[in-house]
Coordinates of C-alpha atoms and ligand atoms in Angstrom, one line a residue:
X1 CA 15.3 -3.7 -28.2
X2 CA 13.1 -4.9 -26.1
X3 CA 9.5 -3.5 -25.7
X4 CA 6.8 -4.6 -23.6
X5 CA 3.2 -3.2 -22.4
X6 CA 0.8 -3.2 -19.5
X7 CA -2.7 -3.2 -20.9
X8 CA -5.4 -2.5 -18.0
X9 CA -9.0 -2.1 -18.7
X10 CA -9.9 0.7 -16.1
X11 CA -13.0 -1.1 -15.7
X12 CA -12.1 -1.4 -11.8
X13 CA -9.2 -0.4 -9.3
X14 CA -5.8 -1.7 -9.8
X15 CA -6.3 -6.2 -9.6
X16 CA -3.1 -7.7 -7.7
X17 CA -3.6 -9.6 -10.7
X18 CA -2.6 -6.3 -12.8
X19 CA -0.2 -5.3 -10.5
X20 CA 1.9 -8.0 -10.7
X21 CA 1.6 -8.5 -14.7
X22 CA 3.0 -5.1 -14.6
X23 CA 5.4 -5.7 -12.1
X24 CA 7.1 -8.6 -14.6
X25 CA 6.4 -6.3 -17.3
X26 CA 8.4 -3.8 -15.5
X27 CA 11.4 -5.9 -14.5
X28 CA 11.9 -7.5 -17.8
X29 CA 12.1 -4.4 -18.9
X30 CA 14.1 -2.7 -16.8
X31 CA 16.5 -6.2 -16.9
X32 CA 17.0 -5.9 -21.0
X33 CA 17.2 -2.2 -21.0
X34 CA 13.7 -2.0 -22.7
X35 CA 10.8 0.1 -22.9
X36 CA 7.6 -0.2 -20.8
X37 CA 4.0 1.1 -21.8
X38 CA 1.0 1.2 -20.8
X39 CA -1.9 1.2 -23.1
X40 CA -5.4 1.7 -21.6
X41 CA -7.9 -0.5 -22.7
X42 CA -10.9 1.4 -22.9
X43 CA -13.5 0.4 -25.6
X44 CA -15.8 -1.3 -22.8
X45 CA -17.9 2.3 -22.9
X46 CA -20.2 1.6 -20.6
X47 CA -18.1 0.2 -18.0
X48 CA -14.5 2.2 -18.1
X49 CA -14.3 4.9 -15.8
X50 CA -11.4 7.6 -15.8
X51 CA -11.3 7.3 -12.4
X52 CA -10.3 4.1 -13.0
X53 CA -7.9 4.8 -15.1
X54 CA -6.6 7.5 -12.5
X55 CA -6.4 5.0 -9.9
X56 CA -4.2 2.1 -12.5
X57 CA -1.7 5.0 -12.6
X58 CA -1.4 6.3 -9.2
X59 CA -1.5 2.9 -7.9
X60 CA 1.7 1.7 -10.3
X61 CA 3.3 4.9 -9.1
X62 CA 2.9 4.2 -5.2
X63 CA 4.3 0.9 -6.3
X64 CA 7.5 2.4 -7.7
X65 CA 7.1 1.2 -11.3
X66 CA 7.4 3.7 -13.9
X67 CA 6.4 4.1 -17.3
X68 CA 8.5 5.4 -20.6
X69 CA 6.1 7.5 -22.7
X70 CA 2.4 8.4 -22.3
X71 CA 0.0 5.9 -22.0
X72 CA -1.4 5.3 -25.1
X73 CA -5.8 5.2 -25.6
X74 CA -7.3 2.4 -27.0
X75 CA -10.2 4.1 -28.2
X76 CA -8.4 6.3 -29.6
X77 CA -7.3 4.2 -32.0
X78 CA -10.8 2.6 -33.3
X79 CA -10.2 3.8 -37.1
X80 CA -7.0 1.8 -37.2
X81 CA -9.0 -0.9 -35.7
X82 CA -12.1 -0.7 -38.2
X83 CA -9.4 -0.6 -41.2
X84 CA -7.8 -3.8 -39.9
X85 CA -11.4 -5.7 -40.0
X86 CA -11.7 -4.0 -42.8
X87 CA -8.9 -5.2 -44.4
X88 CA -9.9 -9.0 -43.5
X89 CA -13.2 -8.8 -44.9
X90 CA -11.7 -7.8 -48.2
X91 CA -9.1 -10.4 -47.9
X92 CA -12.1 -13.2 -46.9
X93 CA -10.6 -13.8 -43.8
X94 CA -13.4 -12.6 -41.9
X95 CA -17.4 -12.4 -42.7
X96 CA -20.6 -11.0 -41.2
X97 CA -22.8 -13.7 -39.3
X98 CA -26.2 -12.3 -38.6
X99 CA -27.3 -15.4 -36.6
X100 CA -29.6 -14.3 -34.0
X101 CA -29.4 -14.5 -30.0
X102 CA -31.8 -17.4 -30.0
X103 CA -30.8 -19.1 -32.9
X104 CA -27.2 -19.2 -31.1
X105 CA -28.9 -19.8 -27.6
X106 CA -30.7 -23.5 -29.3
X107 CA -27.1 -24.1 -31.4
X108 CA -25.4 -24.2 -27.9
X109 CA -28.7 -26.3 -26.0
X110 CA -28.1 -28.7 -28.7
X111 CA -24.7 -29.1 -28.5
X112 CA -24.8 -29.5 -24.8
X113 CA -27.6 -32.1 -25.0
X114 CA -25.2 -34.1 -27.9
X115 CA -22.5 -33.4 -25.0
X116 CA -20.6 -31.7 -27.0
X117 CA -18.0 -28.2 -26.0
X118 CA -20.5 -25.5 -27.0
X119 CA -19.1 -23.4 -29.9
X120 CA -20.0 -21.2 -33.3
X121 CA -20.9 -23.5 -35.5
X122 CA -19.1 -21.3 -38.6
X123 CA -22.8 -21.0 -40.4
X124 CA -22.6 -17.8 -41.8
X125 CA -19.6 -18.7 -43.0
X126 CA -20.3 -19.0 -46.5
X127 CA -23.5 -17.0 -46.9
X128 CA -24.7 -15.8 -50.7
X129 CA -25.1 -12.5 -51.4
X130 CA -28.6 -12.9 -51.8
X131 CA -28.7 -14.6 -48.5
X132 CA -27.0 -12.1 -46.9
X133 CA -29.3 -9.1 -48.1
X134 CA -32.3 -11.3 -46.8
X135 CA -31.0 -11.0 -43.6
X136 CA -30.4 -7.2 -43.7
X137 CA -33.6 -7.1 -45.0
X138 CA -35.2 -8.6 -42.1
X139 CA -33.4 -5.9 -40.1
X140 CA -30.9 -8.6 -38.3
X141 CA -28.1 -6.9 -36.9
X142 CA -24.5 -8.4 -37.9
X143 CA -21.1 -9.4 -36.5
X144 CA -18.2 -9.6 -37.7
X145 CA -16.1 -13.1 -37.3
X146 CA -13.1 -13.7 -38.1
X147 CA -12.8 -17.7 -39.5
X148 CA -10.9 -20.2 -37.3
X149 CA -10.1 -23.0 -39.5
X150 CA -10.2 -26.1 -37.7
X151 CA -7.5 -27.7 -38.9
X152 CA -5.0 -25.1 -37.7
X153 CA -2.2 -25.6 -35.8
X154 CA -1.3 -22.9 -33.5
X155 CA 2.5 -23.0 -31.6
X156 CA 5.0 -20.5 -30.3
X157 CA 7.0 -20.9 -27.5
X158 CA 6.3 -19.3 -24.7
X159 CA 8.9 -17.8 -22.5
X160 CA 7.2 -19.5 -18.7
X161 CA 5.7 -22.3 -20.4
X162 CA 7.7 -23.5 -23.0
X163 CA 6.5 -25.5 -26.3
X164 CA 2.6 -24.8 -26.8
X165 CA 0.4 -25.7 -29.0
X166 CA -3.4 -25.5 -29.8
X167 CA -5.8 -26.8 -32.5
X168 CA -7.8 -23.9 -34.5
X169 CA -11.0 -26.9 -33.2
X170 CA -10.5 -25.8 -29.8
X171 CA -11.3 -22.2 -30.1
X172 CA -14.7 -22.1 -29.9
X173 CA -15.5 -21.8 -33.7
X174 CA -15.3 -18.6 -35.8
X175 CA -14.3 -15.6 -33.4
X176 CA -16.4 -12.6 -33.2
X177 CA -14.1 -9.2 -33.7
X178 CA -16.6 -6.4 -34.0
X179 CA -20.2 -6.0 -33.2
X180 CA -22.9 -4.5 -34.2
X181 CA -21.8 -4.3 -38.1
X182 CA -24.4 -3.6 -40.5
X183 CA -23.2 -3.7 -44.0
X184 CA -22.3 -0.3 -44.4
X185 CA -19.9 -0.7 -41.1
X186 CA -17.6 -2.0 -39.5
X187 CA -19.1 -1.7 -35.7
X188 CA -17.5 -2.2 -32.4
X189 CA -13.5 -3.6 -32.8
X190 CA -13.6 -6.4 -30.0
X191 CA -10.1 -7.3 -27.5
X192 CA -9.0 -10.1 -29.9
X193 CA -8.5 -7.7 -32.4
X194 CA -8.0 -4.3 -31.1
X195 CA -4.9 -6.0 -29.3
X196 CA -3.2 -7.2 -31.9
X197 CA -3.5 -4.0 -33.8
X198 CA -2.1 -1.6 -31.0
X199 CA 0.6 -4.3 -29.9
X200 CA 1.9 -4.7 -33.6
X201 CA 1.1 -0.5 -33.6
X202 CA 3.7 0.0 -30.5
X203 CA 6.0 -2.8 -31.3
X204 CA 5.9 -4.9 -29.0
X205 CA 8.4 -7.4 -28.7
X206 CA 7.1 -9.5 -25.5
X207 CA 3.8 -9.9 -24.6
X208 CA 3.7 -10.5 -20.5
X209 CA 0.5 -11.5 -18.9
X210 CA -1.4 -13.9 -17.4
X211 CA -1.8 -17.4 -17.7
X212 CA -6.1 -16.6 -18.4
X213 CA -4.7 -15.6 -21.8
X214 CA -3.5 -18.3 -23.6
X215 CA -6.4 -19.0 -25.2
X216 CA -6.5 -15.7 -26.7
X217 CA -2.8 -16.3 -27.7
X218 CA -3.6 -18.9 -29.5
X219 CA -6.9 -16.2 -31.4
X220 CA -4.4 -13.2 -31.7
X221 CA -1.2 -15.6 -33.5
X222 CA -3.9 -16.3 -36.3
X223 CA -5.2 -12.5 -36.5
X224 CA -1.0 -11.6 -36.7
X225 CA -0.6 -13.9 -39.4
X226 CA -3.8 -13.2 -40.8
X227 CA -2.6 -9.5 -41.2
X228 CA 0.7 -10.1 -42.1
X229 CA 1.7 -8.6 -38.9
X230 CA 5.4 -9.7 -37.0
X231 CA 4.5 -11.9 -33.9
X232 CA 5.6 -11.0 -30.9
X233 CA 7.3 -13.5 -28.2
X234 CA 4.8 -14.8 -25.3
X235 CA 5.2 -15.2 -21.6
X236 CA 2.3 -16.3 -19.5
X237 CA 2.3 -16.0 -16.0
X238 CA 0.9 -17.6 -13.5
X239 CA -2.6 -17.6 -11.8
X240 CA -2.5 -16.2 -8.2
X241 CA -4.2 -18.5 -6.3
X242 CA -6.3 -18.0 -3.0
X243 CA -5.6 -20.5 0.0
X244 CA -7.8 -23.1 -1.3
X245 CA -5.8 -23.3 -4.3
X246 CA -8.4 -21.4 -6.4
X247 CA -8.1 -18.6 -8.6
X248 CA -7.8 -15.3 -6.3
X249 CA -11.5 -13.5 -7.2
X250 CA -13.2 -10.9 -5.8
X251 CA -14.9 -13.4 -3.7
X252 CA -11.1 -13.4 -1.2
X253 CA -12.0 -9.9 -0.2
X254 CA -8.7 -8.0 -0.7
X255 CA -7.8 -7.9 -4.2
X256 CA -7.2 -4.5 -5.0
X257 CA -4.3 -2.2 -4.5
X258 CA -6.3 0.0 -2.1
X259 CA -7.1 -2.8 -0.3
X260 CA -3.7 -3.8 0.9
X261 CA -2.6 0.3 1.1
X262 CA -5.5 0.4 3.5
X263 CA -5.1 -2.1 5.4
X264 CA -1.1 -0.7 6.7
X265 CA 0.5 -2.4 3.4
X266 CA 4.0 -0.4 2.2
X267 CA 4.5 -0.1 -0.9
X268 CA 7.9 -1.7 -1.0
X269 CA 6.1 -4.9 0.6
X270 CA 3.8 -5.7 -1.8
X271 CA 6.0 -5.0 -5.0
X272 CA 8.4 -7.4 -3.3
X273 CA 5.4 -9.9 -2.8
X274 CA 4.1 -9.9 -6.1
X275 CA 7.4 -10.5 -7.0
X276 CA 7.8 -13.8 -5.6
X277 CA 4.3 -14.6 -6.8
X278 CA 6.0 -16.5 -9.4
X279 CA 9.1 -16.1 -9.9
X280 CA 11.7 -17.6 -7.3
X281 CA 15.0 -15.7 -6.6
X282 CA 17.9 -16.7 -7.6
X283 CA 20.4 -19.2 -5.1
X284 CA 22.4 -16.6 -2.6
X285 CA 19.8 -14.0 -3.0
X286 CA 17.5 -12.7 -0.2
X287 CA 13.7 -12.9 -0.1
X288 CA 13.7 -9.9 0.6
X289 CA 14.3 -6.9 -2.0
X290 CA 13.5 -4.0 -3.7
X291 CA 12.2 -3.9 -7.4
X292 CA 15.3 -2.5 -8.5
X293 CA 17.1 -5.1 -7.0
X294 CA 15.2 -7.6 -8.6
X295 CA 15.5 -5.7 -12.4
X296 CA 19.2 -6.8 -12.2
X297 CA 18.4 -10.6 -12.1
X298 CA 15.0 -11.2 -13.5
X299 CA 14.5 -13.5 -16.3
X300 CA 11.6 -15.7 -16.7
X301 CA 13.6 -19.4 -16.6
X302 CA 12.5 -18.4 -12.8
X303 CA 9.0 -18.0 -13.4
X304 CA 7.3 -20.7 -12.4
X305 CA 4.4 -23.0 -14.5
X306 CA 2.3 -23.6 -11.1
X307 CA 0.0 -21.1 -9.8
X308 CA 1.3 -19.0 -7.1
X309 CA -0.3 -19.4 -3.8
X310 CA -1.3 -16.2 -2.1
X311 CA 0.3 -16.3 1.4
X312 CA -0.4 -13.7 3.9
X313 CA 1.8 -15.2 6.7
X314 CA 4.8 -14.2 4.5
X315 CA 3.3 -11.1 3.1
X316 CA 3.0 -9.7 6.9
X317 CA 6.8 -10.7 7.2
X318 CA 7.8 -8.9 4.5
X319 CA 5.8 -5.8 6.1
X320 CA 7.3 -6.3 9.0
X321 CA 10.9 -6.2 7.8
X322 CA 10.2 -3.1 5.7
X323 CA 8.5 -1.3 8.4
X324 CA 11.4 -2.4 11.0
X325 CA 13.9 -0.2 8.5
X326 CA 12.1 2.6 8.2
X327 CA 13.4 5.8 9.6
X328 CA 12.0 8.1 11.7
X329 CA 10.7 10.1 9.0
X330 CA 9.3 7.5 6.9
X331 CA 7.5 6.4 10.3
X332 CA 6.2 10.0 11.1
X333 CA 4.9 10.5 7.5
X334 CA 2.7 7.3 7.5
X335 CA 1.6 7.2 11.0
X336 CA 0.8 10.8 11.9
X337 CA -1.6 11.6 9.6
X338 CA -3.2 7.8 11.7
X339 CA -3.1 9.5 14.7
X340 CA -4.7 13.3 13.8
X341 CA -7.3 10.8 11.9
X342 CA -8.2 9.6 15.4
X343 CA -9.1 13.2 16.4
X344 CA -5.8 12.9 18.8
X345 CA -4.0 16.1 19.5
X346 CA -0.2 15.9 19.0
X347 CA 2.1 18.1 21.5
X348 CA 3.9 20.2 19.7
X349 CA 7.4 19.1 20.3
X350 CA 8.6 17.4 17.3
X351 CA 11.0 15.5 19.0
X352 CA 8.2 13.6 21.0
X353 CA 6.3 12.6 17.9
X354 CA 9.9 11.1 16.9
X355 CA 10.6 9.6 19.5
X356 CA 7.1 8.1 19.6
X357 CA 7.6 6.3 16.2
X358 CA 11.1 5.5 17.1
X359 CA 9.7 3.4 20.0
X360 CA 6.8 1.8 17.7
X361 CA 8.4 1.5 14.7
X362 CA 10.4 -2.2 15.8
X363 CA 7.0 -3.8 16.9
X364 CA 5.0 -2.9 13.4
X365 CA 3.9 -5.7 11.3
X366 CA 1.7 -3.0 9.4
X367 CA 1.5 0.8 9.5
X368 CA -1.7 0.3 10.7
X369 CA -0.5 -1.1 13.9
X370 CA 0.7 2.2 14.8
X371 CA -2.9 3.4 15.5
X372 CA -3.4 1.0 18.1
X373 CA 0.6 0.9 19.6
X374 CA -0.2 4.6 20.5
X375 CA -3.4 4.9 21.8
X376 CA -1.8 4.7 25.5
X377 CA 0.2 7.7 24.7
X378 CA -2.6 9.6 23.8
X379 CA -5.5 8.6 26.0
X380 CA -5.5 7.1 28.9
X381 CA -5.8 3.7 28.7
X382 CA -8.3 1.3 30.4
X383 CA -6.5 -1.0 33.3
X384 CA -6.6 -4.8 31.7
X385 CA -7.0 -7.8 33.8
X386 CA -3.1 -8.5 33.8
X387 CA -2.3 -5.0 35.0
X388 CA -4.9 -5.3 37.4
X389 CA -3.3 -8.5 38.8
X390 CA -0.2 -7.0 39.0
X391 CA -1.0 -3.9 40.9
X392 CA -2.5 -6.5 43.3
X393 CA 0.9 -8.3 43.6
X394 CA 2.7 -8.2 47.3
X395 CA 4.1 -4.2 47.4
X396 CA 3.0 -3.3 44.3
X397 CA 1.0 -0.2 45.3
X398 CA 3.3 0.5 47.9
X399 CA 6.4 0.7 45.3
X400 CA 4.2 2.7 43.5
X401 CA 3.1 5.1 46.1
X402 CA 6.9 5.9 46.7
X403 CA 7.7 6.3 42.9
X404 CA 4.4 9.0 43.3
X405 CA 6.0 11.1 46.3
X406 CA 9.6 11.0 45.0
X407 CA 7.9 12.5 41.7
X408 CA 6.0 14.3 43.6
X409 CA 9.2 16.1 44.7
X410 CA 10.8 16.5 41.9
X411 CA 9.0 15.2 38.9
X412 CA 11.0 13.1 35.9
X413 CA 11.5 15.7 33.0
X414 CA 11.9 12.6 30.7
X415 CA 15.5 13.3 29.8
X416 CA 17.7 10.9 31.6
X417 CA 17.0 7.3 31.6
X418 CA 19.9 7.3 34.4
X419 CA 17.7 9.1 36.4
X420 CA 14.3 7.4 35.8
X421 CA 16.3 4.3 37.2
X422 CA 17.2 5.9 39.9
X423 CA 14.3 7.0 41.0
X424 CA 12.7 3.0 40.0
X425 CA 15.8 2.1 42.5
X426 CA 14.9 4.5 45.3
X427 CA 11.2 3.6 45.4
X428 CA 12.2 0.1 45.5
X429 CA 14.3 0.1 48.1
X430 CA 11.8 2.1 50.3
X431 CA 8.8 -0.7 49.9
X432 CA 11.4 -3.2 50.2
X433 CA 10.5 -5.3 46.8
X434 CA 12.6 -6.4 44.2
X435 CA 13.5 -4.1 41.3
X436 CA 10.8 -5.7 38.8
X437 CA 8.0 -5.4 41.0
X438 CA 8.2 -1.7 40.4
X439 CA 8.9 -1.8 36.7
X440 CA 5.8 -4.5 36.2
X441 CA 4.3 -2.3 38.4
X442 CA 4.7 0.8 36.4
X443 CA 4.4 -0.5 33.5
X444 CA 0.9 -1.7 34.6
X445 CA 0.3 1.7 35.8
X446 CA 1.1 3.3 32.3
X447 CA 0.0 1.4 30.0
X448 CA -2.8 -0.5 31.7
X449 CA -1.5 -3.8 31.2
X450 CA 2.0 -6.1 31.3
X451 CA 2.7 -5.8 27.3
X452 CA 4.5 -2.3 25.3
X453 CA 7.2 -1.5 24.1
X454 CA 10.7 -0.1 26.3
X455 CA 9.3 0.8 30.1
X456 CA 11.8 3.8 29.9
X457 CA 11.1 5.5 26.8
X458 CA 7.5 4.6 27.2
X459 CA 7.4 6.8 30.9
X460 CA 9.7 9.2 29.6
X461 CA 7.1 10.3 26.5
X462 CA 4.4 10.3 29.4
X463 CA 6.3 12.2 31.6
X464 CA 7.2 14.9 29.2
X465 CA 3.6 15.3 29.1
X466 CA 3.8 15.5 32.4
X467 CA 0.8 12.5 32.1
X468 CA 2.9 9.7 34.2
X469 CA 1.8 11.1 38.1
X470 CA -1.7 11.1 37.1
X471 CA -1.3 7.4 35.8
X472 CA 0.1 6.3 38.9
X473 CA -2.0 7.9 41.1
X474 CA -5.3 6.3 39.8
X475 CA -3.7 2.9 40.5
X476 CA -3.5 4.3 44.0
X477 CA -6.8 5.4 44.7
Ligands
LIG1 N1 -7.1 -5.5 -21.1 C1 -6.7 -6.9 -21.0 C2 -6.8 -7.2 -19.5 O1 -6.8 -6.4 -18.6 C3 -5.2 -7.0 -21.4 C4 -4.8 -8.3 -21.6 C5 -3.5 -8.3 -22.4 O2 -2.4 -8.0 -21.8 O3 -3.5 -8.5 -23.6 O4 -6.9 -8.4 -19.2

């Protein structure tokens, strides 16, 4: 039975980074008819928020992946922590090191001016008991480290990356699993170890993240054995990468969830996108897909080694496509709440508002497009350079002026489009110009410029606003 975990530290808003480790989490999962949890890493005090936390959740909601049993609290969980370390000490496996800042700030000059990796150099590692009590007598406060022989010879085989393997020389010396440990405590349980202990506590069969971790890996398979805990399998994914081929930071801008949800995102979109931020879909199957969809085929022989290059071009496709299938509904929800955000005032006909995001909907690359789409319909527009030009054209105003006095007779009620192009006929017919001269022509007039969406459905929401005479007749004056 399968049994995996997302583990955020709600030290910020939900990472794309996060989002899709959960949203491989999720489908392998989902694909092995497993169990998905979330455990909250919390033991950064000073920095975790429960806002934070608030946001992880909601955010993984809005995606559409869900979770099988309450998350579980890290910090809750610091006795079992403290007993763990505990139980290492006794079993010699880990000491206290009560080498200073400084004295570890000239180790690492030294080393660098040797041109060597900086690392612990294990010195406390076999202190005396009187030594020790020297030390505590001089007030020195301790950590605990847990020893990294260098001679050890780490593998697994990891489910993206295949055979790995690491040499205990490479880890930076003797690792550092709780601080601020006087004798008589244990002190602060540090990620190395608090890990291990909650992923062997929830059974975890499959450990999903990103590639940033392998190092740790290669710490947390010693602590396992170390406890005499069962390893779990290992699945590194890989780094999303900014345009330049970097790692995506902060530094790109838009890197949260919130970011992309306020910039006209859907949801469906971006779980799609993460998606492929990887992992490459099967032969025969469409780039394009829903999360469910992709729970029936995933496996990670299509997760790719090389970092994933974030691309926007096909992110906004992706948007597109989603937003171009939404129904009228779906388009009302997202985009009215845009438009009474603008201070607009919305008639009160329903059917308008529908048929408004009817119109828009097939021209969205995000929602956010929506705002300006329907600005015309709302306020009247300003008349562009191209809409000028055209009203110039040879019998433009004069088509226009006879559209105006047959409306004038008996204004358009917006219902017929049979009718709207017989009255487009009529008025050109009387100014003698060719059928698209009047439709340019009101278009221009409508809109304030050449480019919109369908010239019928566009007058008809005017006119049942009875706003499409006044629109002509200031291209008149
Ligand atoms: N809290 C860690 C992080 O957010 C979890 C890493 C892990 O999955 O073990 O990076």
């Amino acid at each position: 039975m399968v049994r995996v975990r997302l583990a955020p530290s709600p030290t910020g808003t939900l990472h794309i980074g996060t989002a899709r480790t959960a949203v491989f989490n999720w489908l392998y999962a989902r694909y092995q008819k497993g169990t998905f949890l979330l455990r909250i890493e919390d033991t950064d005090k000073e920095r975790s928020k429960p806002e934070f936390t608030a946001n992880i959740l909601e955010g993984l909601s809005w995606l559409g992946i869900d979770w099988d049993e309450d998350p579980l609290i890290q910090s809750e969980r610091i006795e079992e922590h403290r007993s763990a370390i505990q139980t290492l000490l006794e079993r010699g496996l880990a000491y206290r090191c009560y080498a200073s800042e400084d004295e570890l700030t000239s180790m690492r000059d030294n080393q660098k001016a040797a041109n060597q990796a900086p690392r612990y150099d294990n010195r406390h590692r076999n202190l005396t008991p009187e030594q020790e009590s020297a030390f505590q007598a001089e007030g020195r406060e301790a950590v605990v480290r847990f020893r990294i022989d260098d001679d050890a010879c780490i593998q697994w085989k990891d489910l993206v990356r295949g055979a790995m393997q690491w040499r205990g020389a490479d880890l930076g010396g003797d690792m550092v699993i709780a601080r601020r440990a006087p004798a008589d405590q244990i002190g602060d349980p540090l990620y190395n170890l608090v890990v291990v202990v909650d992923d062997a506590a929830m059974e975890i069969t499959h450990v999903i993240r990103g590639e940033d971790h392998i190092a740790n890996t290669a710490k947390q398979l010693l602590l396992y054995e170390a406890l005499g805990l069962p390893q779990p399998v290992f699945a590194h994914a890989p780094l999303i990468l900014n345009a330049d081929g970097r790692k995506l930071s902060k530094r790109d801008g838009v890197t949260s969830i919130n970011d992309f949800r306020e910039l006209g995102y859907t949801a469906e979109a971006i779980a799609n996108y993460m998606t492929l931020l990887g992992w490459s879909v099967p032969e025969g199957m469409d780039e394009r897909f829903t999360l469910k969809q992709a729970a029936e085929v995933f496996s990670f022989d299509r997760v790719n080694k090389a970092g994933a290059r974030f691309d926007w071009d096909k992110l906004n496709w992706l948007n597109a496509q989603v937003l171009h299938d939404w129904t009228t509904p779906q388009l009302k929800e997202a985009l009215e709440p845009l438009w009474l955000a603008q201070s607009w005032s919305l008639p009160d006909d329903p059917s308008w508002i529908d048929d408004l995001c009817q119109l828009l909907g097939p021209s969205l690359t995000l929602i956010q497009d929506g705002v300006e789409q329907a600005r015309p319909f709302f306020t009247e527009p300003p008349l562009e350079a191209d809409g000028e030009q055209q009203l110039n054209q040879d019998g433009a105003k004069a088509a226009l002026s006879a559209l105006l006095g047959g409306l004038e007779q008996s204004p358009w009620d917006g219902a017929d489009p049979a009718q709207a192009q017989a009255y487009l006929g009529a008025a050109a017919k009387s100014a003698g110009v060719k059928k698209g001269v009047i439709m340019k022509s009101l278009r221009a007039a409508l809109l304030g410029k050449l480019q919109g969406p369908d010239l019928i459905t566009t007058w008809s929401l005017l006119a049942r606003l009875g706003d499409d005479r006044a629109r002509i007749k200031r291209c008149l004056s």
